[in-house]
GROMACS .gro file of C-alpha atoms in nm:
model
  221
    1UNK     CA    1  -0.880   1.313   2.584
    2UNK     CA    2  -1.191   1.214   2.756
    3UNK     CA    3  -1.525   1.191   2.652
    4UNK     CA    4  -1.663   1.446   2.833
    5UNK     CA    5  -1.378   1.705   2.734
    6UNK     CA    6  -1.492   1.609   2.369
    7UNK     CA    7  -1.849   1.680   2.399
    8UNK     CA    8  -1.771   1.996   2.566
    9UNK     CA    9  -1.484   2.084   2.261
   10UNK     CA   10  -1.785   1.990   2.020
   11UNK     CA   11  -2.032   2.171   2.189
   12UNK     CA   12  -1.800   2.482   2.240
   13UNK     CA   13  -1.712   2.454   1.834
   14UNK     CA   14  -2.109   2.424   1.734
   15UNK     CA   15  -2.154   2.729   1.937
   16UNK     CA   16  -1.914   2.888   1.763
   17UNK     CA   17  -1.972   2.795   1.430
   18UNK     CA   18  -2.351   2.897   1.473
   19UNK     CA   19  -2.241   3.282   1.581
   20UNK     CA   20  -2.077   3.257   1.231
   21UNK     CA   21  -1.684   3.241   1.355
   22UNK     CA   22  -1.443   3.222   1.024
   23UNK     CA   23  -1.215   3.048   1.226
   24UNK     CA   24  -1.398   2.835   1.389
   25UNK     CA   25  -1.536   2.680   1.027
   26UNK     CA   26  -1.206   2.706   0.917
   27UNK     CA   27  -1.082   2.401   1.204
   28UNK     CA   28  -1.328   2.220   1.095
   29UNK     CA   29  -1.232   2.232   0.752
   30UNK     CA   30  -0.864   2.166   0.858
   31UNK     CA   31  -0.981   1.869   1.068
   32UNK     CA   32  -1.208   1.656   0.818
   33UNK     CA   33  -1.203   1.717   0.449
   34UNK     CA   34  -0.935   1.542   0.405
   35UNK     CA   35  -1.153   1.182   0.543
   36UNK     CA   36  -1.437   1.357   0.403
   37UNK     CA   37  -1.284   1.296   0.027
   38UNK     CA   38  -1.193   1.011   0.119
   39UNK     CA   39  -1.523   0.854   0.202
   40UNK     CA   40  -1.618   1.046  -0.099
   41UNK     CA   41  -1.378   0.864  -0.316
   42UNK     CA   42  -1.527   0.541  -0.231
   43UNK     CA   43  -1.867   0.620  -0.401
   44UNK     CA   44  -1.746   0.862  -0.702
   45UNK     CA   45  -1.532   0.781  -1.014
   46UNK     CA   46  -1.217   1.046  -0.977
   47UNK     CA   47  -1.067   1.312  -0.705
   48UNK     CA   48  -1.189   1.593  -0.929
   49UNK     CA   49  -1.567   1.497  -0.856
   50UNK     CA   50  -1.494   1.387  -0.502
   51UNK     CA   51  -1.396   1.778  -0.399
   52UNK     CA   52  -1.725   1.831  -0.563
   53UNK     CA   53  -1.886   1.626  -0.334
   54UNK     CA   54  -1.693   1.783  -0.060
   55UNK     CA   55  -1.766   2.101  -0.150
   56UNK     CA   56  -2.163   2.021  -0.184
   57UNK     CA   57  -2.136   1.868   0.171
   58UNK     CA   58  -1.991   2.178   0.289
   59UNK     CA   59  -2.247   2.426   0.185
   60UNK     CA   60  -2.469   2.160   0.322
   61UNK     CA   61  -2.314   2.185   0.681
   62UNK     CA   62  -2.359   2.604   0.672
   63UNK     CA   63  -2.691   2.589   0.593
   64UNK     CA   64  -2.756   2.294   0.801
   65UNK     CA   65  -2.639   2.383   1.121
   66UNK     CA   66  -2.902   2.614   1.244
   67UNK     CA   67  -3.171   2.264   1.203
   68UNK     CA   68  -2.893   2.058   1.368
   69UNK     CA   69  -3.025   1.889   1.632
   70UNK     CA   70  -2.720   1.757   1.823
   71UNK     CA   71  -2.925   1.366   1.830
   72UNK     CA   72  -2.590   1.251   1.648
   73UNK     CA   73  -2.197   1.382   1.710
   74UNK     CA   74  -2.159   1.686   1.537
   75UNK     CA   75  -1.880   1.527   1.287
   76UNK     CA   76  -2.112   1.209   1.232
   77UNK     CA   77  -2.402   1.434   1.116
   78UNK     CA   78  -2.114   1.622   0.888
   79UNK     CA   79  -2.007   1.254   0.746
   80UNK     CA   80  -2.386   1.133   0.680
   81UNK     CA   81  -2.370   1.430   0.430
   82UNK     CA   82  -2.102   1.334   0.277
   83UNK     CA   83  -2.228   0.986   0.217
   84UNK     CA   84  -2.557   1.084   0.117
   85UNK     CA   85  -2.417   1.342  -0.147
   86UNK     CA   86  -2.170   1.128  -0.266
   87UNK     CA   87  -2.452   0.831  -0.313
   88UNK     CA   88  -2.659   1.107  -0.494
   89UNK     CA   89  -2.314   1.195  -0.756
   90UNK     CA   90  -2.299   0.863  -0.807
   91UNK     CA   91  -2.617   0.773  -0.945
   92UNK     CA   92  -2.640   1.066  -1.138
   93UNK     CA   93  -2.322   0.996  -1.313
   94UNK     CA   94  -2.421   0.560  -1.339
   95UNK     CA   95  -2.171   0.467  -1.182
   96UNK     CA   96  -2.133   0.109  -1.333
   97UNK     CA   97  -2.014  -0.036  -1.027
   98UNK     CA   98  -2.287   0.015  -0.723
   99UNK     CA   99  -2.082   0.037  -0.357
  100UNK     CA  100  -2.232  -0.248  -0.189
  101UNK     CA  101  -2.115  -0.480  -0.505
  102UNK     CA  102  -1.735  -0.299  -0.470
  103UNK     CA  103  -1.738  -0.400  -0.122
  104UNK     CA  104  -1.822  -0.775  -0.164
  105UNK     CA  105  -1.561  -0.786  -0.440
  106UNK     CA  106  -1.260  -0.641  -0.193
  107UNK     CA  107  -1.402  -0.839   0.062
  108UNK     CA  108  -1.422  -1.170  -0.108
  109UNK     CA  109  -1.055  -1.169  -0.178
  110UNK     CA  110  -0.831  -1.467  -0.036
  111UNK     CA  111  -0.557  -1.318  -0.054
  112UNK     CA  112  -0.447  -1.181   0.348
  113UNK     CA  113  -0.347  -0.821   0.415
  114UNK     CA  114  -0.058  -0.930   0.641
  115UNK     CA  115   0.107  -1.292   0.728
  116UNK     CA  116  -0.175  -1.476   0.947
  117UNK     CA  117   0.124  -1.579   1.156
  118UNK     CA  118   0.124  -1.241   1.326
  119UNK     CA  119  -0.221  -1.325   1.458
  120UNK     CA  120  -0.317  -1.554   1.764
  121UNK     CA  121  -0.415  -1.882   1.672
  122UNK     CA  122  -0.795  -2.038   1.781
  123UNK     CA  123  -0.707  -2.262   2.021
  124UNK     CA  124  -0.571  -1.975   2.205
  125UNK     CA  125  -0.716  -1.714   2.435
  126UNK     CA  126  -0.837  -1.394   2.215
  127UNK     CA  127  -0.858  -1.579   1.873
  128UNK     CA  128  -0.770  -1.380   1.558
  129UNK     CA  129  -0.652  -1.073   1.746
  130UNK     CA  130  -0.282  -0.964   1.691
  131UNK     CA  131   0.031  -1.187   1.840
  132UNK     CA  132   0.202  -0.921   1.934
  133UNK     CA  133   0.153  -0.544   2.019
  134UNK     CA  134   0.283  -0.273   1.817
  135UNK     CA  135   0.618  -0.227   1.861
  136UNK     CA  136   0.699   0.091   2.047
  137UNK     CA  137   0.732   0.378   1.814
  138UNK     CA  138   0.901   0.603   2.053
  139UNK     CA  139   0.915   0.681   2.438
  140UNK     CA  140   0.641   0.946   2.334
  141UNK     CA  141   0.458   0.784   2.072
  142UNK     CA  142   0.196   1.089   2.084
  143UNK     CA  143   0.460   1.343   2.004
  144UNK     CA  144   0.624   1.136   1.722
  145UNK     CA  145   0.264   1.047   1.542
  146UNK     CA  146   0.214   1.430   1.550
  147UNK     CA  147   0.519   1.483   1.324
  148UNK     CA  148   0.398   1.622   0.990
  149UNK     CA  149   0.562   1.361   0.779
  150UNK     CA  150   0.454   0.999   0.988
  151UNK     CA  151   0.076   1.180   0.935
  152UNK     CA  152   0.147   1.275   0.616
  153UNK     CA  153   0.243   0.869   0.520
  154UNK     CA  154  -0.052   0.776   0.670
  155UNK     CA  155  -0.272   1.001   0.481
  156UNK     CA  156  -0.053   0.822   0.168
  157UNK     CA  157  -0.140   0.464   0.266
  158UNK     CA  158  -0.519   0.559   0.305
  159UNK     CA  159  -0.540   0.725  -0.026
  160UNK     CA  160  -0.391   0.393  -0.195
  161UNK     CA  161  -0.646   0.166   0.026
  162UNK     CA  162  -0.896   0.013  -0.224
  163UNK     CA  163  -1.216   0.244  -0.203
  164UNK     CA  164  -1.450   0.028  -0.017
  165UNK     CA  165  -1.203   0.026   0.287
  166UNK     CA  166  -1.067   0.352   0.264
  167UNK     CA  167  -1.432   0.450   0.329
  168UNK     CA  168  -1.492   0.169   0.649
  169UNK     CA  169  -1.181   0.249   0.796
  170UNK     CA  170  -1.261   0.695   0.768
  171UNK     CA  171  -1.587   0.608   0.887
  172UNK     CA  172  -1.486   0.425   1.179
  173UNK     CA  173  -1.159   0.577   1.287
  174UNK     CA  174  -1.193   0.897   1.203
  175UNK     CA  175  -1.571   0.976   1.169
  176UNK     CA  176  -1.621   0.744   1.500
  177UNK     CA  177  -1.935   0.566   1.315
  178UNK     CA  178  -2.002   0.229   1.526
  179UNK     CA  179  -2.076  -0.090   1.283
  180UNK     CA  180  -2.445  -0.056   1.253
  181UNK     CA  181  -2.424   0.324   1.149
  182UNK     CA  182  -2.151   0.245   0.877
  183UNK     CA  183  -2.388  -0.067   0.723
  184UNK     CA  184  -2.674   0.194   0.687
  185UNK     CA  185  -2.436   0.441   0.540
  186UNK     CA  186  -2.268   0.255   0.316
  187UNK     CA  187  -2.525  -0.026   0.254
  188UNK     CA  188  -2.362  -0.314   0.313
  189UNK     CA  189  -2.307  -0.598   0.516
  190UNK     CA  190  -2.211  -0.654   0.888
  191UNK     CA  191  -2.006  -0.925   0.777
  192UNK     CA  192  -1.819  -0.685   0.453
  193UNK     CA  193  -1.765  -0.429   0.714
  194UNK     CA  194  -1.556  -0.620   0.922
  195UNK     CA  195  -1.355  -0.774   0.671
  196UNK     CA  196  -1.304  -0.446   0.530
  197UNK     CA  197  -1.219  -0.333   0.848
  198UNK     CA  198  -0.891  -0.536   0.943
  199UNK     CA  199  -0.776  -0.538   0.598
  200UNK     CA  200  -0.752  -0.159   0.600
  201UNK     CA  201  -0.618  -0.122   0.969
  202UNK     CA  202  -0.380  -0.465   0.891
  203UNK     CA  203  -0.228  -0.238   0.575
  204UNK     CA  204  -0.224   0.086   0.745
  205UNK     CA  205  -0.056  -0.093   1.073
  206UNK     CA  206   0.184  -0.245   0.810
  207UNK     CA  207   0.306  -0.004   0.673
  208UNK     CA  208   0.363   0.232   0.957
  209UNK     CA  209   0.588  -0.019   1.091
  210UNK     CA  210   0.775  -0.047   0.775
  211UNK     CA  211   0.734   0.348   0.730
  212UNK     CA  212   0.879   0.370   1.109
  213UNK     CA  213   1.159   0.082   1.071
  214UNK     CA  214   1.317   0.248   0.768
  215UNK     CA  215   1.330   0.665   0.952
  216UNK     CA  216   1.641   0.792   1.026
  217UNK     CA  217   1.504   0.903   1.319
  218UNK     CA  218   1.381   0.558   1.490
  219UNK     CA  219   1.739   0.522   1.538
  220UNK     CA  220   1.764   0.794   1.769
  221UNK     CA  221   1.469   0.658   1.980
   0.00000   0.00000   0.00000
């Protein structure tokens, strides 16, 4: 999907959304709470408070959306008011542990996410990126990541990501924050974020493979 034909899907949705079409808020529900609680999850102390969150950012969004301005994407003005809610939960409940300190501590860890053999040495061209490419999933990898259960494993492996990356990696990959907007957001480091970063993907690229090796089905492929 291009760019453009994004823009114009968002656009098309806002439009919708602002004549007051059920449905349309209804997609939108389908297509992001899930990474909204997620991100949510990062900042608050169970799932029970995170919906809360959610649902706060939600009624925020409907009465939002007649001010909204378009000078962000329409889902990373949805996921600032996530954040910004969550933060808000979170002090009022003390959290004990502030986000930016949870974040050093993941990112601090020695311990690597996957074997560093499976990335390209430094005295190589492209340093630190992966060896190898994924292996093939299937002729039509875009059909076979559609299947309910492969998305529903990945949903899995993101819920049991520690909660400073499960938030980086739904910001990035899913809200489509770039690295400056998810430091402001989540008020940490350039450096935290990107270590952060490739644990999460390194674990979620993991275990799809396992996930993938071990179906019945990628025998049929």
């Amino acid at each position: 999907m291009t760019v453009q034909r994004e823009n114009n899907n968002e656009e098309s949705l806002l439009a919708r959304l602002r004549e007051g079409d059920e449905s349309a808020f209804t997609a939108l529900v389908d297509r992001y709470h899930g990474a909204m609680l997620r991100v949510a999850r990062g900042f608050v102390h169970d799932h029970a408070t995170a919906e809360e969150v959610v649902q706060d950012a939600w009624m925020g969004v409907l009465r939002g959306l007649g001010s909204f301005e378009g000078r962000s994407s329409l889902h990373s003005w949805i996921f600032a008011i996530v954040v910004n809610r969550a933060k808000t939960k979170a002090v009022r409940e003390a959290r004990s542990t502030p986000f930016s300190a949870l974040a050093a501590e993941e990112a601090s860890g020695s311990q690597p996410a996957v074997d560093p053999g499976r990335f390209r040495g430094h005295d190589v061209e492209w340093p630190g990126h992966w060896a190898e490419p994924p292996r093939p999933w299937s002729e039509n990898p875009e059909a076979r990541l559609l299947q309910g259960e492969t998305m529903a494993h990945i949903e899995r492996v993101l819920e049991a990501l520690p909660p400073a990356q499960r938030s980086v990696i739904t910001l990035r990959d899913f809200a489509g924050y770039d690295a400056p907007a998810i430091c402001n957001a989540l008020g940490i480091s350039e450096t935290n974020m990107r270590v952060l970063l490739h644990r999460a993907r390194s674990k979620v690229r993991g275990q799809l493979e396992r996930y993938l090796a071990e179906s019945p089905e990628s025998s049929e492929i």
